PDB file of C-alpha atoms in Angstrom:
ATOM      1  CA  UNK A   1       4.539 -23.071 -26.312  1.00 66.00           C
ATOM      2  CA  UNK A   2       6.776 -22.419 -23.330  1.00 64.00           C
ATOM      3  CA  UNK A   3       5.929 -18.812 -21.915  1.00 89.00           C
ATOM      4  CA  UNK A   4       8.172 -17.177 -19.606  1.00 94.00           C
ATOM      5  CA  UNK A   5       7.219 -13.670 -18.206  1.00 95.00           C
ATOM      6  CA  UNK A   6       8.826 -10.951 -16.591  1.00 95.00           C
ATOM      7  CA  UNK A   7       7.025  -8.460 -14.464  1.00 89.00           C
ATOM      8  CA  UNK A   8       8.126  -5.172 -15.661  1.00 90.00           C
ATOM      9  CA  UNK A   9       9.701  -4.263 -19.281  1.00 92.00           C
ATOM     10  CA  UNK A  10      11.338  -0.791 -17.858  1.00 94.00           C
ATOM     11  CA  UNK A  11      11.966  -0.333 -14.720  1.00 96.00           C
ATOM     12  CA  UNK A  12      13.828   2.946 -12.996  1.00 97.00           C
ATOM     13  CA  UNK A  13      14.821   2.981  -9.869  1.00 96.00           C
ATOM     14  CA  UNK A  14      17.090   5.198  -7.425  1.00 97.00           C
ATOM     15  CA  UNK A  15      20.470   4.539  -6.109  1.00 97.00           C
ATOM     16  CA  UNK A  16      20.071   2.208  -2.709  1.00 97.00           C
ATOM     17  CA  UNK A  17      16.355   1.303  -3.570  1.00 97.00           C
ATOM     18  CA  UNK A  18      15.682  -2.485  -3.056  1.00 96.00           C
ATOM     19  CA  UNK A  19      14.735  -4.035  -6.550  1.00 97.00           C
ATOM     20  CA  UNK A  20      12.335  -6.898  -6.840  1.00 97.00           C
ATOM     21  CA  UNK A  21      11.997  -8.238 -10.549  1.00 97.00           C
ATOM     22  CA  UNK A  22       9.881 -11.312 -10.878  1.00 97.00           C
ATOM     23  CA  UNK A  23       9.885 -14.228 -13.335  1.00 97.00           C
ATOM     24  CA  UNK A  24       6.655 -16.810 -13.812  1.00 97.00           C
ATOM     25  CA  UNK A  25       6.893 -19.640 -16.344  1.00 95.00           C
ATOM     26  CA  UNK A  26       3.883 -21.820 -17.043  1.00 93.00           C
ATOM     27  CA  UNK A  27       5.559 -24.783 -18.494  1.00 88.00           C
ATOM     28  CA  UNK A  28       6.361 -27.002 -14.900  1.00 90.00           C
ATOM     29  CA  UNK A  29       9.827 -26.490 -16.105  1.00 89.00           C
ATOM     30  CA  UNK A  30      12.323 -27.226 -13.165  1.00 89.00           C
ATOM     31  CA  UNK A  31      14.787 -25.415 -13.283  1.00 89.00           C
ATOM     32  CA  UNK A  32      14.526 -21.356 -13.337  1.00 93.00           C
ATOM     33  CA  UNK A  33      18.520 -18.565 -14.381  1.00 94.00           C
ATOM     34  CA  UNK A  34      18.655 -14.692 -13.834  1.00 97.00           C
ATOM     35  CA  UNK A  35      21.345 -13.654 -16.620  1.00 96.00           C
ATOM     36  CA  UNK A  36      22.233 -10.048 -16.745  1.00 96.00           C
ATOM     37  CA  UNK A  37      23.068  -8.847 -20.829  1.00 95.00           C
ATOM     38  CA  UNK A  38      25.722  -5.889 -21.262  1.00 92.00           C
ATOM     39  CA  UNK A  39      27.076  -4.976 -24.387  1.00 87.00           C
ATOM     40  CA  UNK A  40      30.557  -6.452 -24.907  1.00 83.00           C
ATOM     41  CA  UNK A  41      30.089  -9.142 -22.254  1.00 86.00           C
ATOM     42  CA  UNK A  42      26.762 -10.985 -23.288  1.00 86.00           C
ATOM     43  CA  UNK A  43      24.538 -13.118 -21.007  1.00 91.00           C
ATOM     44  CA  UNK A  44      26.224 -13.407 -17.726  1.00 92.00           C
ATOM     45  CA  UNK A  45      24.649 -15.774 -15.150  1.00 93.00           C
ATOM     46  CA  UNK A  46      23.418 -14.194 -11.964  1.00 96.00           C
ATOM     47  CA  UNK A  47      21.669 -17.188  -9.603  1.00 95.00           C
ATOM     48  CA  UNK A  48      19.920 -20.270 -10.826  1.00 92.00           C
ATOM     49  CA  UNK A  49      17.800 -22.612  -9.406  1.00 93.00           C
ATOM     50  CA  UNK A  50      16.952 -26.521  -9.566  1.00 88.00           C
ATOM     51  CA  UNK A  51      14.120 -26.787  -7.274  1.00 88.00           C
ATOM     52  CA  UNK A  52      11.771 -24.620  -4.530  1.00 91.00           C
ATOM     53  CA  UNK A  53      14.018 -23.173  -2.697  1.00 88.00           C
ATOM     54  CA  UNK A  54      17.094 -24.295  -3.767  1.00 89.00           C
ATOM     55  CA  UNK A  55      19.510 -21.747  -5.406  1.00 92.00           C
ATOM     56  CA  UNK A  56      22.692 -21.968  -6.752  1.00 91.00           C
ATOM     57  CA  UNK A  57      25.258 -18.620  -7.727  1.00 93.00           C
ATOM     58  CA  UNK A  58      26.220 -18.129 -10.929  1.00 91.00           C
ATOM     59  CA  UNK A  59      29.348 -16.048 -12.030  1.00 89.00           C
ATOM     60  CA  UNK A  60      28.280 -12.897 -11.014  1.00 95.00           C
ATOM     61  CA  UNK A  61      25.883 -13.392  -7.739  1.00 96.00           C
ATOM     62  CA  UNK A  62      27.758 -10.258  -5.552  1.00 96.00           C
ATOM     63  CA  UNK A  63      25.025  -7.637  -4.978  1.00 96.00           C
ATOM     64  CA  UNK A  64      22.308  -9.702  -5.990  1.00 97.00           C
ATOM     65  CA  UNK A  65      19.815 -12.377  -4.294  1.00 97.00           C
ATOM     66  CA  UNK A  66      17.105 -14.372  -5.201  1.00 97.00           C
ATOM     67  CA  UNK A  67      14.088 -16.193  -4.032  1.00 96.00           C
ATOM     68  CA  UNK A  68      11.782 -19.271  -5.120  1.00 96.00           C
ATOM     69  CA  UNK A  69       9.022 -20.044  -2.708  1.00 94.00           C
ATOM     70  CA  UNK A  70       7.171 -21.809  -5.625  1.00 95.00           C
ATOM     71  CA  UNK A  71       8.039 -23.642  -8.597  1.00 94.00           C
ATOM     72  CA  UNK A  72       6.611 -21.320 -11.199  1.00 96.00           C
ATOM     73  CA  UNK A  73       8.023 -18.218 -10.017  1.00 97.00           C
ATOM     74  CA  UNK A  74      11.503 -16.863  -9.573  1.00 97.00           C
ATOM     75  CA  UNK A  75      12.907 -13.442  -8.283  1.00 97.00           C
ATOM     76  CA  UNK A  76      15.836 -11.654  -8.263  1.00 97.00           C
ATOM     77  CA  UNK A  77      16.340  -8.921  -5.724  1.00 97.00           C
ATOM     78  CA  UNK A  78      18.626  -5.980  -5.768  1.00 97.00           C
ATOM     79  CA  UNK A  79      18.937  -5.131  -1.820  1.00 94.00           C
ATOM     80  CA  UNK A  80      20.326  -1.865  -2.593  1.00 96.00           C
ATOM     81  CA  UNK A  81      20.665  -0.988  -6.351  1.00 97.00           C
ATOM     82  CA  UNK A  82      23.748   0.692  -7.743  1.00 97.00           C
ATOM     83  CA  UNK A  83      24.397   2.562 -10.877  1.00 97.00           C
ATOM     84  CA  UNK A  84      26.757  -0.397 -12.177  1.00 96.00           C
ATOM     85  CA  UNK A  85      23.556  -2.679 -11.721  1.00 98.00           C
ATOM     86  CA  UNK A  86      21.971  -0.688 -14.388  1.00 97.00           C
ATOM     87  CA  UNK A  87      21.507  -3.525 -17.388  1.00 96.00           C
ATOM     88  CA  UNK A  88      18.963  -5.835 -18.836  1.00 96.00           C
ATOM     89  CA  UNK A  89      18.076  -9.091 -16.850  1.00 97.00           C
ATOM     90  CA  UNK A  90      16.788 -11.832 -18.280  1.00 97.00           C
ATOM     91  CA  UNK A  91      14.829 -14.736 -16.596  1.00 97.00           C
ATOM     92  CA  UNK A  92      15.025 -18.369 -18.470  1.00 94.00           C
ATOM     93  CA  UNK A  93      13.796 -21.777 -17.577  1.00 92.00           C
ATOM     94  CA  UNK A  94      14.384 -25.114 -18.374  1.00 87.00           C
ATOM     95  CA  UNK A  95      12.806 -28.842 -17.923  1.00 82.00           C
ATOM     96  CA  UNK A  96      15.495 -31.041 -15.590  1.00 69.00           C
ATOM     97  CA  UNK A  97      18.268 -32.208 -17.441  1.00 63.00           C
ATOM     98  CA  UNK A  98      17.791 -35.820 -18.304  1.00 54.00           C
ATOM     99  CA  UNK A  99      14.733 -35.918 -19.775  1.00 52.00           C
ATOM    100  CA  UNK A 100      15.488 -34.484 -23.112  1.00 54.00           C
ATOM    101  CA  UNK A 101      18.825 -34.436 -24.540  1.00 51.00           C
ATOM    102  CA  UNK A 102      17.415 -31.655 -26.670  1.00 56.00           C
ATOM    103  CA  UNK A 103      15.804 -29.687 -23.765  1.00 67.00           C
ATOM    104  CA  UNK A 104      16.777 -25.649 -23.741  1.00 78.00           C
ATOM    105  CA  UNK A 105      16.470 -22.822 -21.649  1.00 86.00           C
ATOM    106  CA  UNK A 106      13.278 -20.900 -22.551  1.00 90.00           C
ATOM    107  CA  UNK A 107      13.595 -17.128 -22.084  1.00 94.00           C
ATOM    108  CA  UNK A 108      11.695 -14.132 -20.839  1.00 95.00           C
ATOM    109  CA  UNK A 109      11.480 -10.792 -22.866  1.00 94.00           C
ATOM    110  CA  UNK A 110      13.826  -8.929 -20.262  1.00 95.00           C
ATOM    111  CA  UNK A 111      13.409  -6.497 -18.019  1.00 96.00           C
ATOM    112  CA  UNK A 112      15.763  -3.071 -18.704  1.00 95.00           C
ATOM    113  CA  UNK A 113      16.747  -1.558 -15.737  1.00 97.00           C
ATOM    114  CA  UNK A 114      17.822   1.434 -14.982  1.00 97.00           C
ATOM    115  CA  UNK A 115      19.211   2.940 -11.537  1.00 97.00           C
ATOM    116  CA  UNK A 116      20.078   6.817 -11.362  1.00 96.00           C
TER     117      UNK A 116
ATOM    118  CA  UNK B   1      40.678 -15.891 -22.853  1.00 71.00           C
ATOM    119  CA  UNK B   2      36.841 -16.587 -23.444  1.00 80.00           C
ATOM    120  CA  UNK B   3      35.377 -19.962 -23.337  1.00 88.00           C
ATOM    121  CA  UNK B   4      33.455 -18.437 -26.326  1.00 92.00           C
ATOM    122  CA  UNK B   5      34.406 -16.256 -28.797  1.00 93.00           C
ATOM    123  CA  UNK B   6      31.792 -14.494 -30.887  1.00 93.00           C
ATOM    124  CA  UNK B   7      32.533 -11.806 -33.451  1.00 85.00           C
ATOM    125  CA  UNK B   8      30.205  -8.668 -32.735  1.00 80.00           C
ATOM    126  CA  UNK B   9      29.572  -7.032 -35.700  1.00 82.00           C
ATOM    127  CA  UNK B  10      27.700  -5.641 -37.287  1.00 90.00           C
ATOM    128  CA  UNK B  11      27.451  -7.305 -40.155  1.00 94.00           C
ATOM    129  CA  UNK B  12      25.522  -6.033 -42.723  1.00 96.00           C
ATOM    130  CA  UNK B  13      24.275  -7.593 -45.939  1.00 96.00           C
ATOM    131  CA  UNK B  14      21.533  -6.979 -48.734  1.00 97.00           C
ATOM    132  CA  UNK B  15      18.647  -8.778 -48.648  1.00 97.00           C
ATOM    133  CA  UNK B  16      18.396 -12.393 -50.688  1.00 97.00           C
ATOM    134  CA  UNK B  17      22.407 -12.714 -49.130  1.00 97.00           C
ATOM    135  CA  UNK B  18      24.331 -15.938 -48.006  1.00 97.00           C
ATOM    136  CA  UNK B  19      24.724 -15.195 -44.322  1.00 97.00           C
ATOM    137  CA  UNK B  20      27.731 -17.171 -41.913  1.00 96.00           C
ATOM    138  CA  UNK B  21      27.823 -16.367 -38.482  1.00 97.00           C
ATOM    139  CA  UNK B  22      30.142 -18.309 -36.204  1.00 96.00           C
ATOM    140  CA  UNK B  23      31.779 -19.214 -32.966  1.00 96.00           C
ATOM    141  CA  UNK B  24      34.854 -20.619 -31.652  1.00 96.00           C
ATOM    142  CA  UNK B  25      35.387 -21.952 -28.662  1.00 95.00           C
ATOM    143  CA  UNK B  26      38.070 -23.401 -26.279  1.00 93.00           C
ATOM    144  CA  UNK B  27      36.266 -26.432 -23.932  1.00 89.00           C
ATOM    145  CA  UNK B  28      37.034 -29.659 -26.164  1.00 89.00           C
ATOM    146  CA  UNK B  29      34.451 -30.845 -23.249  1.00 87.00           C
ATOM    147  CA  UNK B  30      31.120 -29.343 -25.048  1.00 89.00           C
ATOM    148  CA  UNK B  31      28.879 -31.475 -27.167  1.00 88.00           C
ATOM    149  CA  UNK B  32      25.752 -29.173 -26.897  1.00 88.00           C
ATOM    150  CA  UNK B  33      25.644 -26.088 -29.497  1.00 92.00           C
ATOM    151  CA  UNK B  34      22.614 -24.235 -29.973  1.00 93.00           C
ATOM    152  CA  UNK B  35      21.887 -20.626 -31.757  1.00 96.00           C
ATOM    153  CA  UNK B  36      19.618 -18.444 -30.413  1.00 95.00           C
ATOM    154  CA  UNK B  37      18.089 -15.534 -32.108  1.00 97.00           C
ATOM    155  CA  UNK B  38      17.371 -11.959 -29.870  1.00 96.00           C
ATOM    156  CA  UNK B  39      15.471  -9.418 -31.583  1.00 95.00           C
ATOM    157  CA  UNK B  40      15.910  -5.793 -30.482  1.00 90.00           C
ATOM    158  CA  UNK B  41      14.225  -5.241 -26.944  1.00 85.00           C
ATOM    159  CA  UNK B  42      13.072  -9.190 -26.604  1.00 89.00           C
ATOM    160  CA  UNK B  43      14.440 -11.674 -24.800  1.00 92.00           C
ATOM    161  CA  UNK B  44      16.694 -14.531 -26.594  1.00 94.00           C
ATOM    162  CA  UNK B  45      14.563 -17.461 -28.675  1.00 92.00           C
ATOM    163  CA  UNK B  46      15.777 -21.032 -30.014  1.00 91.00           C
ATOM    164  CA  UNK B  47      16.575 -20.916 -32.909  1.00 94.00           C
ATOM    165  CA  UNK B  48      18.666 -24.342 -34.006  1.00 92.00           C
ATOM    166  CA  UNK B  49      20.157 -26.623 -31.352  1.00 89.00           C
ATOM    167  CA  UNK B  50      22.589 -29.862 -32.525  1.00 88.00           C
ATOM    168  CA  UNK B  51      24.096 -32.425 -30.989  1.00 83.00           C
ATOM    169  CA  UNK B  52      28.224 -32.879 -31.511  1.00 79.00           C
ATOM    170  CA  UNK B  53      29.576 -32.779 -34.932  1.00 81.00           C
ATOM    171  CA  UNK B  54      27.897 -32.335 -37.979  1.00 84.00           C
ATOM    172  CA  UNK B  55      25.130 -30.417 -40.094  1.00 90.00           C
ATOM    173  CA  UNK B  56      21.741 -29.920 -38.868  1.00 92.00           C
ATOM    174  CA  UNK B  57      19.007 -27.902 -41.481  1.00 94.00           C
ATOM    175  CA  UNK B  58      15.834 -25.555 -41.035  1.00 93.00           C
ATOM    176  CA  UNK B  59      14.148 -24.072 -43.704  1.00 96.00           C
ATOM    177  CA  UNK B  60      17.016 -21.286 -44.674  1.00 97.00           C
ATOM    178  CA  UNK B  61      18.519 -22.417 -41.729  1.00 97.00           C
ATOM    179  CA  UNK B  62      21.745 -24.521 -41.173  1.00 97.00           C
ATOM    180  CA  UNK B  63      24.288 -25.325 -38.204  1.00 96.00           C
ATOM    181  CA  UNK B  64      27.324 -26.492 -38.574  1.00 96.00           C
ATOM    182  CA  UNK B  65      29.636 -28.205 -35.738  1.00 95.00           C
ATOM    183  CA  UNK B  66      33.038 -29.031 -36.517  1.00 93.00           C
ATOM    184  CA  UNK B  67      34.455 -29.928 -33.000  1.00 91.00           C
ATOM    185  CA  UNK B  68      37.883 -31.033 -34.532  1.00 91.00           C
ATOM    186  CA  UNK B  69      38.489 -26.809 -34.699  1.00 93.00           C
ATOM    187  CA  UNK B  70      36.573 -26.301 -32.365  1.00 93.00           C
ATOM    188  CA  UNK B  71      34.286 -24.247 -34.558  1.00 94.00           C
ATOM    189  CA  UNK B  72      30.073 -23.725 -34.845  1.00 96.00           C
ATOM    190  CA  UNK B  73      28.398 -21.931 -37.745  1.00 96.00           C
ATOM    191  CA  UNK B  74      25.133 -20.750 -38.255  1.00 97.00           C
ATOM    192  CA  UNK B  75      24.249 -20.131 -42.596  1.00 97.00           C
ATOM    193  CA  UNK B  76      21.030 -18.097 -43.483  1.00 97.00           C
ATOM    194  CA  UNK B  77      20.084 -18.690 -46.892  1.00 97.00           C
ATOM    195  CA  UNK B  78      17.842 -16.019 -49.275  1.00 97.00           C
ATOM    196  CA  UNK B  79      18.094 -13.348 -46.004  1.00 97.00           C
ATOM    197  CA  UNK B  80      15.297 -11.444 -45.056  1.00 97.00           C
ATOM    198  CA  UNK B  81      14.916  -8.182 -43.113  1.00 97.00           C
ATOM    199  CA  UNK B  82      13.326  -9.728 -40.340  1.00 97.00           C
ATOM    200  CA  UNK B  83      16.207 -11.813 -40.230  1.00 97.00           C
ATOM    201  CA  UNK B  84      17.838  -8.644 -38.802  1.00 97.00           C
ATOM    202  CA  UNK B  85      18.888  -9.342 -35.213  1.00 97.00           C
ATOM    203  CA  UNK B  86      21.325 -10.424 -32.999  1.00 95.00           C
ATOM    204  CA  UNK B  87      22.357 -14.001 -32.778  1.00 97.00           C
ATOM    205  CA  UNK B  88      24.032 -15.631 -29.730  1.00 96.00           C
ATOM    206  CA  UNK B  89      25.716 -18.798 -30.162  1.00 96.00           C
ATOM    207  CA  UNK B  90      25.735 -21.368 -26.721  1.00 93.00           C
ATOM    208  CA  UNK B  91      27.250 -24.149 -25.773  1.00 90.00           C
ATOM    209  CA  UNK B  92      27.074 -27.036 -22.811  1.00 86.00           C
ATOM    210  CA  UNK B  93      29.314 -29.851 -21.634  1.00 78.00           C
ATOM    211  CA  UNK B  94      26.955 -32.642 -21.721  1.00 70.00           C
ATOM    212  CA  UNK B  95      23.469 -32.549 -21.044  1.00 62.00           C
ATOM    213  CA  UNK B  96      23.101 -33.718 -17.401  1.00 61.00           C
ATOM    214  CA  UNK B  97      24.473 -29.783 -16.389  1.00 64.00           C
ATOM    215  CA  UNK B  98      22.592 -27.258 -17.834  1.00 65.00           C
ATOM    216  CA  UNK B  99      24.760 -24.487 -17.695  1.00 79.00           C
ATOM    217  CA  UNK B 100      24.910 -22.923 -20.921  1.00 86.00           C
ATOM    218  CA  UNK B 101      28.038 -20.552 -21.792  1.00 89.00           C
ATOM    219  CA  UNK B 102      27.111 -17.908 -24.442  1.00 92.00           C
ATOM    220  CA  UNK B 103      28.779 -16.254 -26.727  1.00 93.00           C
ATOM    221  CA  UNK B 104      28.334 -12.439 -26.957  1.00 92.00           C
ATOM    222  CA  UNK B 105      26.433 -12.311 -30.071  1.00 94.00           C
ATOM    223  CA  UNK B 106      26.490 -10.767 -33.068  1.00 95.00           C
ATOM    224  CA  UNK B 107      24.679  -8.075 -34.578  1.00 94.00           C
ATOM    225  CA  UNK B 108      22.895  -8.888 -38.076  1.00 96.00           C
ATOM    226  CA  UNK B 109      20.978  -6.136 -40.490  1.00 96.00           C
ATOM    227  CA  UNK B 110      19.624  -7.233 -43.653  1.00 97.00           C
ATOM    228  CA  UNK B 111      18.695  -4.285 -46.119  1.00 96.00           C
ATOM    229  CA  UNK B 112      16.688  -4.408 -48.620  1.00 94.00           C
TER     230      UNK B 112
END
């Protein structure tokens, strides 16, 4: 079974504190998403990645960054949180595209944020 | 407009119901339709995943893709509580991108 963890379930933070959530898979998969979930506007992708440090913005990248120094691991970092970044972020992986036609993203239980 | 449009909910039904959920969506381009199901406080898991038009089945599961209208269905058969949840509908262009747009979900409860 694919298993994709998140470091923290809660998480509260302060206005302007930097943010580190982490994401570790254990499946080899290639390729690693941040999605944010609001209510009303569902999954929205953050930054995604294809390979070690490679990255790639999604739709909504502005206030956020991310790093992958390996290929099991992936983190998204808030360098100064905002109220308007409270949410819940989800990490996902997937094997490289090609390989499967049925291949999926796997995802993480989520990490619910919230910044005061 | 949306890519994909998802009616929230909630929609509520008694236990043992007929459940359709479903999604319409706007790309003529996507051949990739999957269903996920995210229980309260967890993270989004596979649920049913098919391949252009056409039925696929699992257990009291089905998926339905009728690209023509541009329209995806997910039926639960017998419903169970722990069926309660919400279930996001995705889709892909072809499966050498995999960028998946989502729909918002929608919000299930099954009484008893």
């Amino acid at each position: 079974d694919v298993k994709v963890t998140q470091s923290s379930r809660y998480l509260v933070k302060r206005t302007g504190e930097k943010v580190f959530l982490e994401c570790v898979q254990d499946m080899d998969h290639e390729n690693m998403f941040w999605y944010r979930q609001d209510p009303g506007l569902g999954l929205r992708l953050i930054y995604f990645s294809y390979d070690v440090k490679m990255k790639e913005k999604g739709d909504i990248p502005e206030g956020y960054s991310v790093s992958r120094e390996k290929k099991e691991r992936f983190s998204l970092i808030l360098e100064s949180a905002s109220t308007n970044q409270t949410s819940m972020y989800l990490c996902a992986s997937s094997s490289m595209p090609g390989t499967k036609t049925t291949d999926t993203q796997y995802f993480g239980p989520g990490t619910r944020l919230t910044v005061l | 407009q949306k890519e994909v449009e998802q009616d929230p909910g909630p929609l509520s039904v008694p236990e043992g119901a007929i459940v359709s959920l479903n999604c319409t969506y706007s790309n003529s381009a996507f051949q990739y339709f999957m269903w996920y199901r995210q229980y309260s406080r967890k993270g989004p898991e596979l649920l049913m995943y098919t391949y252009s038009s056409g039925n696929k089945e699992d257990g009291r599961f089905t998926a339905q893709v009728d690209k023509s209208s541009k329209y995806i269905s997910l039926f639960i058969r017998d419903s169970q509580p722990s069926d309660s949840a919400t279930y996001l509908c995705a889709m892909r262009r072809s499966y050498n991108t995999d960028k998946l747009i989502f729909g918002t979900g929608t919000r299930l409860q099954v009484f008893p």
